[in-house]
Amino acid sequence: MHANPVFVAIDTTDLGHAKALAARLKPHVGGVKLGLEFFSAHGPSGVRAFADLGLPVFLDLKFHDIPNTVAGAVRAAAGLGVDILNVHAAGGPAMLKAAVEAARAVNPKTKVIAVTVLTSLGDADLEAVGQRGPAADQVLRLASLTRNCGLDGVVCSAHEIGALRAALGPDFLLVVPGIRPKGADLGDQQRVMGPKEARDAGASALVIGRPITAASDPVAAARAIAESLGC
Ligand code: C5P
């Protein structure tokens, strides 16, 4: 029996629906991910409502600002008792170090991870914003910087797991969205991988939204994914 690596992405502004759904899914997932959509509507009190449910929370707000401001935001977020929070690696070394120091000072158990290159950006987009591509090289460059600054891991696409695991070692957290069980609707995700394939490739956690939340029976969908993972 494995620990369940699935963080279900609750992407909604409907607090009642979000809480009811999370309560029903609790036996079949390992945590919830709350992002900008939910946080912009419900803020810290919305996050606390999930902490009260007793499920680990990944607060996906992708902070990116000067070090002092990010440190303050991270202190506030870690103070909500979340298990994982994130920043943009492109904020640079001083910002990354400030983020991890701030989190450790408030809650040593909060994991701080970084976004490297948004999976919505291709090589031409990197060129347009003046970043050195190809995207795969930039991902590895920013993930190495993230580890060297003392953070716990990165968010990455399933197709980056192999290269990052090999370069960054077994303990670095690789948190992976873009997961689709066989036959599931792709939605706006393009390069996807199945849950078991991603876990077997070395993912530490899987972020799964619509294949669970938009299913006609979300509990059955989450249970089937958990079973496929041997959880
Ligand atoms: O519904 P779906 O499974 O595509 O949801 C994936 C979740 O992961 C969404 O909350 C999305 O914002 C997030 N995410 C992503 N790709 C990234 C980073 C985060 O899909 N590169």
PDB file of C-alpha atoms and ligand atoms in Angstrom:
ATOM      1  CA  MET A   1       0.000   0.000   0.000  1.00  0.00           C
ATOM      2  CA  HIS A   2       1.473   3.348  -1.102  1.00  0.00           C
ATOM      3  CA  ALA A   3       0.690   6.763   0.372  1.00  0.00           C
ATOM      4  CA  ASN A   4      -1.760   8.436  -2.002  1.00  0.00           C
ATOM      5  CA  PRO A   5       0.240  10.989  -4.099  1.00  0.00           C
ATOM      6  CA  VAL A   6      -2.840  12.632  -5.652  1.00  0.00           C
ATOM      7  CA  PHE A   7      -3.557  16.296  -4.871  1.00  0.00           C
ATOM      8  CA  VAL A   8      -6.962  17.082  -6.343  1.00  0.00           C
ATOM      9  CA  ALA A   9      -7.038  20.562  -7.933  1.00  0.00           C
ATOM     10  CA  ILE A  10     -10.117  22.369  -6.663  1.00  0.00           C
ATOM     11  CA  ASP A  11     -10.455  25.068  -9.337  1.00  0.00           C
ATOM     12  CA  THR A  12     -13.724  26.826  -8.507  1.00  0.00           C
ATOM     13  CA  THR A  13     -14.961  29.979  -6.793  1.00  0.00           C
ATOM     14  CA  ASP A  14     -17.889  28.103  -5.202  1.00  0.00           C
ATOM     15  CA  LEU A  15     -16.781  27.553  -1.587  1.00  0.00           C
ATOM     16  CA  GLY A  16     -19.695  25.320  -0.592  1.00  0.00           C
ATOM     17  CA  HIS A  17     -19.164  23.060  -3.598  1.00  0.00           C
ATOM     18  CA  ALA A  18     -15.402  22.988  -3.012  1.00  0.00           C
ATOM     19  CA  LYS A  19     -15.736  21.962   0.637  1.00  0.00           C
ATOM     20  CA  ALA A  20     -18.419  19.362  -0.023  1.00  0.00           C
ATOM     21  CA  LEU A  21     -16.408  17.862  -2.879  1.00  0.00           C
ATOM     22  CA  ALA A  22     -13.210  17.710  -0.832  1.00  0.00           C
ATOM     23  CA  ALA A  23     -15.041  16.022   2.059  1.00  0.00           C
ATOM     24  CA  ARG A  24     -16.409  13.354  -0.295  1.00  0.00           C
ATOM     25  CA  LEU A  25     -13.030  12.829  -1.977  1.00  0.00           C
ATOM     26  CA  LYS A  26     -11.032  12.730   1.267  1.00  0.00           C
ATOM     27  CA  PRO A  27     -10.772   8.908   1.533  1.00  0.00           C
ATOM     28  CA  HIS A  28      -9.469   8.635  -2.040  1.00  0.00           C
ATOM     29  CA  VAL A  29      -6.929  11.459  -2.425  1.00  0.00           C
ATOM     30  CA  GLY A  30      -3.742  12.505  -0.635  1.00  0.00           C
ATOM     31  CA  GLY A  31      -4.458  16.235  -0.530  1.00  0.00           C
ATOM     32  CA  VAL A  32      -6.037  19.233  -2.243  1.00  0.00           C
ATOM     33  CA  LYS A  33      -4.507  21.955  -4.395  1.00  0.00           C
ATOM     34  CA  LEU A  34      -5.976  25.441  -4.097  1.00  0.00           C
ATOM     35  CA  GLY A  35      -4.940  27.994  -6.693  1.00  0.00           C
ATOM     36  CA  LEU A  36      -5.366  31.572  -7.777  1.00  0.00           C
ATOM     37  CA  GLU A  37      -9.022  31.205  -8.767  1.00  0.00           C
ATOM     38  CA  PHE A  38     -10.100  29.875  -5.374  1.00  0.00           C
ATOM     39  CA  PHE A  39      -7.780  32.158  -3.391  1.00  0.00           C
ATOM     40  CA  SER A  40      -8.864  35.306  -5.228  1.00  0.00           C
ATOM     41  CA  ALA A  41     -12.449  34.540  -4.243  1.00  0.00           C
ATOM     42  CA  HIS A  42     -12.034  33.201  -0.688  1.00  0.00           C
ATOM     43  CA  GLY A  43      -8.590  34.188   0.583  1.00  0.00           C
ATOM     44  CA  PRO A  44      -7.042  32.871   3.808  1.00  0.00           C
ATOM     45  CA  SER A  45     -10.372  31.914   5.399  1.00  0.00           C
ATOM     46  CA  GLY A  46     -11.097  29.688   2.406  1.00  0.00           C
ATOM     47  CA  VAL A  47      -7.731  27.977   2.860  1.00  0.00           C
ATOM     48  CA  ARG A  48      -8.345  27.491   6.593  1.00  0.00           C
ATOM     49  CA  ALA A  49     -11.631  25.761   5.791  1.00  0.00           C
ATOM     50  CA  PHE A  50      -9.604  23.077   4.000  1.00  0.00           C
ATOM     51  CA  ALA A  51      -7.004  22.780   6.725  1.00  0.00           C
ATOM     52  CA  ASP A  52      -9.945  22.072   9.063  1.00  0.00           C
ATOM     53  CA  LEU A  53     -11.015  19.167   6.831  1.00  0.00           C
ATOM     54  CA  GLY A  54      -7.762  17.456   7.730  1.00  0.00           C
ATOM     55  CA  LEU A  55      -6.434  17.093   4.175  1.00  0.00           C
ATOM     56  CA  PRO A  56      -2.910  18.270   3.261  1.00  0.00           C
ATOM     57  CA  VAL A  57      -3.123  21.512   1.261  1.00  0.00           C
ATOM     58  CA  PHE A  58      -0.905  22.669  -1.637  1.00  0.00           C
ATOM     59  CA  LEU A  59      -1.427  26.433  -1.971  1.00  0.00           C
ATOM     60  CA  ASP A  60      -0.527  27.173  -5.605  1.00  0.00           C
ATOM     61  CA  LEU A  61      -0.147  30.980  -5.722  1.00  0.00           C
ATOM     62  CA  LYS A  62       3.205  31.116  -7.592  1.00  0.00           C
ATOM     63  CA  PHE A  63       4.691  34.143  -5.841  1.00  0.00           C
ATOM     64  CA  HIS A  64       7.045  36.250  -7.996  1.00  0.00           C
ATOM     65  CA  ASP A  65       8.189  39.632  -6.618  1.00  0.00           C
ATOM     66  CA  ILE A  66      11.170  41.209  -4.844  1.00  0.00           C
ATOM     67  CA  PRO A  67      12.639  39.051  -2.031  1.00  0.00           C
ATOM     68  CA  ASN A  68      11.214  41.129   0.839  1.00  0.00           C
ATOM     69  CA  THR A  69       7.686  41.006  -0.557  1.00  0.00           C
ATOM     70  CA  VAL A  70       7.831  37.297  -1.353  1.00  0.00           C
ATOM     71  CA  ALA A  71       9.190  36.567   2.138  1.00  0.00           C
ATOM     72  CA  GLY A  72       6.212  38.393   3.646  1.00  0.00           C
ATOM     73  CA  ALA A  73       3.732  36.561   1.437  1.00  0.00           C
ATOM     74  CA  VAL A  74       5.353  33.199   2.228  1.00  0.00           C
ATOM     75  CA  ARG A  75       5.241  33.924   5.984  1.00  0.00           C
ATOM     76  CA  ALA A  76       1.524  34.653   5.717  1.00  0.00           C
ATOM     77  CA  ALA A  77       0.847  31.557   3.581  1.00  0.00           C
ATOM     78  CA  ALA A  78       2.927  29.221   5.767  1.00  0.00           C
ATOM     79  CA  GLY A  79       1.044  30.607   8.760  1.00  0.00           C
ATOM     80  CA  LEU A  80      -2.149  29.160   7.275  1.00  0.00           C
ATOM     81  CA  GLY A  81      -0.696  25.710   7.957  1.00  0.00           C
ATOM     82  CA  VAL A  82      -0.408  24.658   4.316  1.00  0.00           C
ATOM     83  CA  ASP A  83       1.795  21.687   3.499  1.00  0.00           C
ATOM     84  CA  ILE A  84       3.164  22.951   0.159  1.00  0.00           C
ATOM     85  CA  LEU A  85       3.438  26.454  -1.312  1.00  0.00           C
ATOM     86  CA  ASN A  86       5.204  27.737  -4.402  1.00  0.00           C
ATOM     87  CA  VAL A  87       7.075  30.605  -6.033  1.00  0.00           C
ATOM     88  CA  HIS A  88       8.470  31.279  -9.527  1.00  0.00           C
ATOM     89  CA  ALA A  89      12.101  30.167  -9.878  1.00  0.00           C
ATOM     90  CA  ALA A  90      12.578  33.060 -12.342  1.00  0.00           C
ATOM     91  CA  GLY A  91      12.366  35.403  -9.320  1.00  0.00           C
ATOM     92  CA  GLY A  92      16.070  34.608  -8.875  1.00  0.00           C
ATOM     93  CA  PRO A  93      18.370  33.271  -6.145  1.00  0.00           C
ATOM     94  CA  ALA A  94      17.799  35.994  -3.535  1.00  0.00           C
ATOM     95  CA  MET A  95      14.034  35.647  -3.834  1.00  0.00           C
ATOM     96  CA  LEU A  96      14.184  31.844  -3.658  1.00  0.00           C
ATOM     97  CA  LYS A  97      16.387  31.896  -0.547  1.00  0.00           C
ATOM     98  CA  ALA A  98      14.157  34.523   1.099  1.00  0.00           C
ATOM     99  CA  ALA A  99      11.108  32.362   0.399  1.00  0.00           C
ATOM    100  CA  VAL A 100      12.515  29.216   1.945  1.00  0.00           C
ATOM    101  CA  GLU A 101      13.929  31.053   4.990  1.00  0.00           C
ATOM    102  CA  ALA A 102      10.564  32.700   5.603  1.00  0.00           C
ATOM    103  CA  ALA A 103       8.686  29.415   5.367  1.00  0.00           C
ATOM    104  CA  ARG A 104      11.108  27.563   7.679  1.00  0.00           C
ATOM    105  CA  ALA A 105      10.823  30.315  10.300  1.00  0.00           C
ATOM    106  CA  VAL A 106       7.027  29.955  10.444  1.00  0.00           C
ATOM    107  CA  ASN A 107       6.442  26.281   9.799  1.00  0.00           C
ATOM    108  CA  PRO A 108       9.396  23.916   9.261  1.00  0.00           C
ATOM    109  CA  LYS A 109       7.009  21.333   7.789  1.00  0.00           C
ATOM    110  CA  THR A 110       5.813  23.536   4.912  1.00  0.00           C
ATOM    111  CA  LYS A 111       7.475  22.454   1.666  1.00  0.00           C
ATOM    112  CA  VAL A 112       8.505  25.273  -0.673  1.00  0.00           C
ATOM    113  CA  ILE A 113       8.640  24.399  -4.346  1.00  0.00           C
ATOM    114  CA  ALA A 114       9.154  26.434  -7.503  1.00  0.00           C
ATOM    115  CA  VAL A 115       7.592  26.723 -10.920  1.00  0.00           C
ATOM    116  CA  THR A 116      10.322  26.659 -13.586  1.00  0.00           C
ATOM    117  CA  VAL A 117       8.840  27.304 -17.051  1.00  0.00           C
ATOM    118  CA  LEU A 118       5.044  27.396 -17.284  1.00  0.00           C
ATOM    119  CA  THR A 119       3.975  24.409 -19.356  1.00  0.00           C
ATOM    120  CA  SER A 120       1.889  26.791 -21.485  1.00  0.00           C
ATOM    121  CA  LEU A 121       5.135  28.350 -22.818  1.00  0.00           C
ATOM    122  CA  GLY A 122       6.963  26.885 -25.797  1.00  0.00           C
ATOM    123  CA  ASP A 123      10.400  27.695 -27.197  1.00  0.00           C
ATOM    124  CA  ALA A 124       9.049  30.648 -29.237  1.00  0.00           C
ATOM    125  CA  ASP A 125       7.407  32.145 -26.116  1.00  0.00           C
ATOM    126  CA  LEU A 126      10.700  31.919 -24.202  1.00  0.00           C
ATOM    127  CA  GLU A 127      12.384  33.765 -27.036  1.00  0.00           C
ATOM    128  CA  ALA A 128       9.618  36.421 -26.908  1.00  0.00           C
ATOM    129  CA  VAL A 129      10.261  37.097 -23.205  1.00  0.00           C
ATOM    130  CA  GLY A 130      14.035  36.992 -23.626  1.00  0.00           C
ATOM    131  CA  GLN A 131      14.664  33.684 -21.845  1.00  0.00           C
ATOM    132  CA  ARG A 132      17.272  31.289 -23.162  1.00  0.00           C
ATOM    133  CA  GLY A 133      15.666  28.123 -24.581  1.00  0.00           C
ATOM    134  CA  PRO A 134      15.045  25.452 -25.504  1.00  0.00           C
ATOM    135  CA  ALA A 135      12.409  25.096 -22.800  1.00  0.00           C
ATOM    136  CA  ALA A 136      13.785  21.743 -21.586  1.00  0.00           C
ATOM    137  CA  ASP A 137      17.202  23.356 -20.898  1.00  0.00           C
ATOM    138  CA  GLN A 138      15.608  26.318 -19.132  1.00  0.00           C
ATOM    139  CA  VAL A 139      13.552  23.930 -16.946  1.00  0.00           C
ATOM    140  CA  LEU A 140      16.708  22.097 -15.897  1.00  0.00           C
ATOM    141  CA  ARG A 141      18.614  25.361 -15.317  1.00  0.00           C
ATOM    142  CA  LEU A 142      15.856  26.793 -13.100  1.00  0.00           C
ATOM    143  CA  ALA A 143      15.257  23.481 -11.278  1.00  0.00           C
ATOM    144  CA  SER A 144      18.994  23.248 -10.426  1.00  0.00           C
ATOM    145  CA  LEU A 145      18.919  26.843  -9.179  1.00  0.00           C
ATOM    146  CA  THR A 146      15.861  25.963  -7.078  1.00  0.00           C
ATOM    147  CA  ARG A 147      17.630  23.049  -5.431  1.00  0.00           C
ATOM    148  CA  ASN A 148      20.829  25.036  -4.896  1.00  0.00           C
ATOM    149  CA  CYS A 149      18.804  27.712  -3.084  1.00  0.00           C
ATOM    150  CA  GLY A 150      17.547  25.110  -0.604  1.00  0.00           C
ATOM    151  CA  LEU A 151      13.968  24.663  -1.799  1.00  0.00           C
ATOM    152  CA  ASP A 152      12.223  21.302  -1.570  1.00  0.00           C
ATOM    153  CA  GLY A 153      11.264  20.737  -5.196  1.00  0.00           C
ATOM    154  CA  VAL A 154       9.625  21.965  -8.382  1.00  0.00           C
ATOM    155  CA  VAL A 155       6.374  21.718 -10.280  1.00  0.00           C
ATOM    156  CA  CYS A 156       7.114  20.008 -13.598  1.00  0.00           C
ATOM    157  CA  SER A 157       5.438  18.317 -16.521  1.00  0.00           C
ATOM    158  CA  ALA A 158       5.394  14.528 -16.584  1.00  0.00           C
ATOM    159  CA  HIS A 159       7.739  14.540 -19.552  1.00  0.00           C
ATOM    160  CA  GLU A 160      10.398  16.371 -17.541  1.00  0.00           C
ATOM    161  CA  ILE A 161      10.411  13.870 -14.646  1.00  0.00           C
ATOM    162  CA  GLY A 162      13.156  11.615 -16.050  1.00  0.00           C
ATOM    163  CA  ALA A 163      15.704  14.368 -16.711  1.00  0.00           C
ATOM    164  CA  LEU A 164      14.981  16.186 -13.425  1.00  0.00           C
ATOM    165  CA  ARG A 165      15.050  13.040 -11.294  1.00  0.00           C
ATOM    166  CA  ALA A 166      18.375  12.031 -12.838  1.00  0.00           C
ATOM    167  CA  ALA A 167      19.902  15.485 -12.351  1.00  0.00           C
ATOM    168  CA  LEU A 168      18.481  16.404  -8.954  1.00  0.00           C
ATOM    169  CA  GLY A 169      18.425  13.149  -7.018  1.00  0.00           C
ATOM    170  CA  PRO A 170      15.830  11.008  -5.272  1.00  0.00           C
ATOM    171  CA  ASP A 171      14.729  13.405  -2.516  1.00  0.00           C
ATOM    172  CA  PHE A 172      13.828  16.456  -4.590  1.00  0.00           C
ATOM    173  CA  LEU A 173      10.037  16.831  -4.828  1.00  0.00           C
ATOM    174  CA  LEU A 174       8.633  16.643  -8.361  1.00  0.00           C
ATOM    175  CA  VAL A 175       5.003  17.766  -8.275  1.00  0.00           C
ATOM    176  CA  VAL A 176       3.330  16.943 -11.576  1.00  0.00           C
ATOM    177  CA  PRO A 177       0.128  18.323 -13.172  1.00  0.00           C
ATOM    178  CA  GLY A 178      -1.131  17.434 -16.657  1.00  0.00           C
ATOM    179  CA  ILE A 179      -2.168  13.938 -15.564  1.00  0.00           C
ATOM    180  CA  ARG A 180      -4.856  12.096 -17.507  1.00  0.00           C
ATOM    181  CA  PRO A 181      -6.019   8.533 -16.866  1.00  0.00           C
ATOM    182  CA  LYS A 182      -6.509   6.547 -20.080  1.00  0.00           C
ATOM    183  CA  GLY A 183      -9.573   7.756 -21.999  1.00  0.00           C
ATOM    184  CA  ALA A 184      -9.982  10.981 -19.995  1.00  0.00           C
ATOM    185  CA  ASP A 185     -10.757  14.261 -21.761  1.00  0.00           C
ATOM    186  CA  LEU A 186      -7.526  16.226 -22.334  1.00  0.00           C
ATOM    187  CA  GLY A 187      -9.199  19.640 -21.835  1.00  0.00           C
ATOM    188  CA  ASP A 188      -6.544  22.295 -22.493  1.00  0.00           C
ATOM    189  CA  GLN A 189      -3.645  20.027 -21.481  1.00  0.00           C
ATOM    190  CA  GLN A 190      -1.512  18.867 -24.385  1.00  0.00           C
ATOM    191  CA  ARG A 191       1.364  16.693 -23.211  1.00  0.00           C
ATOM    192  CA  VAL A 192      -0.194  14.400 -20.641  1.00  0.00           C
ATOM    193  CA  MET A 193       0.710  11.150 -18.882  1.00  0.00           C
ATOM    194  CA  GLY A 194      -1.291   8.551 -16.948  1.00  0.00           C
ATOM    195  CA  PRO A 195      -1.138   8.578 -13.120  1.00  0.00           C
ATOM    196  CA  LYS A 196       0.702   5.271 -12.765  1.00  0.00           C
ATOM    197  CA  GLU A 197       3.178   6.076 -15.543  1.00  0.00           C
ATOM    198  CA  ALA A 198       3.987   9.442 -13.942  1.00  0.00           C
ATOM    199  CA  ARG A 199       4.370   7.940 -10.472  1.00  0.00           C
ATOM    200  CA  ASP A 200       6.553   5.123 -11.826  1.00  0.00           C
ATOM    201  CA  ALA A 201       8.676   7.686 -13.724  1.00  0.00           C
ATOM    202  CA  GLY A 202       9.500   9.306 -10.377  1.00  0.00           C
ATOM    203  CA  ALA A 203       6.803  11.886  -9.595  1.00  0.00           C
ATOM    204  CA  SER A 204       6.483  12.674  -5.875  1.00  0.00           C
ATOM    205  CA  ALA A 205       2.937  14.064  -6.143  1.00  0.00           C
ATOM    206  CA  LEU A 206       0.323  14.192  -8.909  1.00  0.00           C
ATOM    207  CA  VAL A 207      -1.952  17.214  -9.363  1.00  0.00           C
ATOM    208  CA  ILE A 208      -5.226  16.071 -10.929  1.00  0.00           C
ATOM    209  CA  GLY A 209      -8.193  18.374 -11.512  1.00  0.00           C
ATOM    210  CA  ARG A 210     -10.881  17.837 -14.117  1.00  0.00           C
ATOM    211  CA  PRO A 211     -10.472  14.052 -14.542  1.00  0.00           C
ATOM    212  CA  ILE A 212     -11.810  13.917 -10.958  1.00  0.00           C
ATOM    213  CA  THR A 213     -13.763  17.137 -10.386  1.00  0.00           C
ATOM    214  CA  ALA A 214     -15.588  17.175 -13.744  1.00  0.00           C
ATOM    215  CA  ALA A 215     -16.338  13.433 -13.783  1.00  0.00           C
ATOM    216  CA  SER A 216     -19.983  12.403 -13.573  1.00  0.00           C
ATOM    217  CA  ASP A 217     -19.015  10.564 -10.359  1.00  0.00           C
ATOM    218  CA  PRO A 218     -15.946  12.307  -8.846  1.00  0.00           C
ATOM    219  CA  VAL A 219     -15.665   9.831  -5.956  1.00  0.00           C
ATOM    220  CA  ALA A 220     -15.598   6.855  -8.338  1.00  0.00           C
ATOM    221  CA  ALA A 221     -13.031   8.629 -10.531  1.00  0.00           C
ATOM    222  CA  ALA A 222     -10.751   9.375  -7.565  1.00  0.00           C
ATOM    223  CA  ARG A 223     -11.158   5.839  -6.244  1.00  0.00           C
ATOM    224  CA  ALA A 224     -10.248   4.335  -9.617  1.00  0.00           C
ATOM    225  CA  ILE A 225      -7.097   6.485  -9.823  1.00  0.00           C
ATOM    226  CA  ALA A 226      -6.118   5.525  -6.261  1.00  0.00           C
ATOM    227  CA  GLU A 227      -6.622   1.854  -7.072  1.00  0.00           C
ATOM    228  CA  SER A 228      -4.515   2.157 -10.221  1.00  0.00           C
ATOM    229  CA  LEU A 229      -1.736   3.496  -7.984  1.00  0.00           C
ATOM    230  CA  GLY A 230      -2.133   0.708  -5.439  1.00  0.00           C
ATOM    231  CA  CYS A 231      -3.296   3.126  -2.709  1.00  0.00           C
TER     232      CYS A 231
HETATM  233  O1  C5P B   1      -7.890  19.915 -14.572  1.00  0.00           O
HETATM  234  P1  C5P B   1      -6.415  19.620 -14.665  1.00  0.00           P
HETATM  235  O2  C5P B   1      -6.073  18.204 -14.224  1.00  0.00           O
HETATM  236  O3  C5P B   1      -5.836  19.964 -16.009  1.00  0.00           O
HETATM  237  O4  C5P B   1      -5.779  20.595 -13.563  1.00  0.00           O
HETATM  238  C1  C5P B   1      -4.411  20.746 -13.403  1.00  0.00           C
HETATM  239  C2  C5P B   1      -4.140  21.755 -12.339  1.00  0.00           C
HETATM  240  O5  C5P B   1      -2.743  21.955 -12.283  1.00  0.00           O
HETATM  241  C3  C5P B   1      -4.775  23.125 -12.575  1.00  0.00           C
HETATM  242  O6  C5P B   1      -5.087  23.651 -11.285  1.00  0.00           O
HETATM  243  C4  C5P B   1      -3.679  23.919 -13.226  1.00  0.00           C
HETATM  244  O7  C5P B   1      -3.756  25.297 -12.919  1.00  0.00           O
HETATM  245  C5  C5P B   1      -2.441  23.318 -12.568  1.00  0.00           C
HETATM  246  N1  C5P B   1      -1.211  23.420 -13.339  1.00  0.00           N
HETATM  247  C6  C5P B   1      -1.072  22.909 -14.622  1.00  0.00           C
HETATM  248  N2  C5P B   1       0.099  23.036 -15.283  1.00  0.00           N
HETATM  249  C7  C5P B   1       1.123  23.648 -14.712  1.00  0.00           C
HETATM  250  C8  C5P B   1       1.012  24.151 -13.412  1.00  0.00           C
HETATM  251  C9  C5P B   1      -0.185  24.025 -12.754  1.00  0.00           C
HETATM  252  O8  C5P B   1      -2.011  22.330 -15.149  1.00  0.00           O
HETATM  253  N3  C5P B   1       2.263  23.722 -15.353  1.00  0.00           N
END
